[in-house]
Tab-separated table of C-alpha atoms in Angstrom:
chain	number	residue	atom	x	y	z
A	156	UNK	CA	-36.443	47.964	141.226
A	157	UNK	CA	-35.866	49.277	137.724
A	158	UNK	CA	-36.344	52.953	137.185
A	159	UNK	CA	-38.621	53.851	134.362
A	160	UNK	CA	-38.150	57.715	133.947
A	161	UNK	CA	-39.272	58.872	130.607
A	162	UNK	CA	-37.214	60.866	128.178
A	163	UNK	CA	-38.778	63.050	125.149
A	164	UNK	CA	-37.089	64.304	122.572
A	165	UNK	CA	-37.404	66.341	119.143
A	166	UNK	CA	-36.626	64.794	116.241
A	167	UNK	CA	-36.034	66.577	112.991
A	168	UNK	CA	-35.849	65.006	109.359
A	169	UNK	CA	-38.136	62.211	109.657
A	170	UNK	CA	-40.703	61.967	106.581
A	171	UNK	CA	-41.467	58.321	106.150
A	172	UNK	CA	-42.003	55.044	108.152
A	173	UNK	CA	-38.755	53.921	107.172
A	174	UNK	CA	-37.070	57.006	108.801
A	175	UNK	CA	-39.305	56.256	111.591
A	176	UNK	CA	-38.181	53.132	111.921
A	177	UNK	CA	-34.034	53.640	112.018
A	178	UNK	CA	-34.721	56.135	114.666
A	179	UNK	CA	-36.443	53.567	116.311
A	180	UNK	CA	-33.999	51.400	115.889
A	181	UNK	CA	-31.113	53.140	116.834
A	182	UNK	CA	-32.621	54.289	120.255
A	183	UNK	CA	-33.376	50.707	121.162
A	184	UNK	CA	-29.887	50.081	120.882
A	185	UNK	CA	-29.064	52.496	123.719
A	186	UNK	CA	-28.082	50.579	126.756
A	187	UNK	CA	-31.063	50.745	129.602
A	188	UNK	CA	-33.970	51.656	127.280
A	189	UNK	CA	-36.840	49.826	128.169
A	190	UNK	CA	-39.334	51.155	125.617
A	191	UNK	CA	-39.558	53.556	122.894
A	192	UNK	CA	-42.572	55.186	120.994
A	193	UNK	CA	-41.304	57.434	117.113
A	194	UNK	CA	-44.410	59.612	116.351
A	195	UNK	CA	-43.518	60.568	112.837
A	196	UNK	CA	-46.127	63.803	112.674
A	197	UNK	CA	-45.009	65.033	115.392
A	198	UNK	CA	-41.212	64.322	115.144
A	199	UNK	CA	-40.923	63.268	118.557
A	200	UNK	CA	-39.624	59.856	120.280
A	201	UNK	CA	-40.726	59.074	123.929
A	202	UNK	CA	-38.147	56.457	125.606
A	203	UNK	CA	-38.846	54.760	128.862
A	204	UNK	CA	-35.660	52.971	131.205
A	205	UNK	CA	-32.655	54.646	132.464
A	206	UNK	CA	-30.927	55.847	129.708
A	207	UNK	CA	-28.787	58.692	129.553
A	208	UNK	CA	-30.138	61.510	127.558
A	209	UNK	CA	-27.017	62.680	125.674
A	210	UNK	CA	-26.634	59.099	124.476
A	211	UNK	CA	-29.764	59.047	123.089
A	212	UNK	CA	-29.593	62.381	121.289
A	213	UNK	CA	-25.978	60.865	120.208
A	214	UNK	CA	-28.168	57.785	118.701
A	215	UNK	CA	-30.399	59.728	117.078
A	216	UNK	CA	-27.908	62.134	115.364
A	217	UNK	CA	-25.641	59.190	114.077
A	218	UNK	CA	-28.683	57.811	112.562
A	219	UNK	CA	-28.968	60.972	110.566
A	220	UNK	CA	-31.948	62.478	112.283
A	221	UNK	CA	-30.759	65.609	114.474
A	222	UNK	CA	-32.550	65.588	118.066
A	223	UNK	CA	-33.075	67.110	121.364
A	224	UNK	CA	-34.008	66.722	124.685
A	225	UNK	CA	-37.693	68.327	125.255
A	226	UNK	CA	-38.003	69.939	128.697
């Protein structure tokens, strides 16, 4: 069975759909994520599968958008 624990994190810089978008991108590109949400107001991403959190703050940052992990 596949675990599905959910990861949020803070996302800083986005302003526009297209930021939205390569942040987006570049977290589906992390090996086990399953599904990903961007909410642009907010500046927050919520990522469902087994991913590793560092890697996907490492995603986000190379992208050009600085994040964290939310607790």
């Amino acid at each position: 069975m596949e675990r599905s624990d959910r990861i949020l994190l803070a996302i800083q810089g986005m302003t526009c759909g297209h930021c939205q978008g390569r942040v987006e991108r570049a977290l589906r590109a992390v090996s086990g994520v399953t599904e990903v949400e961007v909410d642009l107001a907010a500046g927050r991403a919520s990522i469902r599968g087994n991913a590793d959190a560092e890697a996907l703050v490492a995603a986000s940052t190379e992208a050009g958008y600085p994040a964290r992990v939310i607790e």
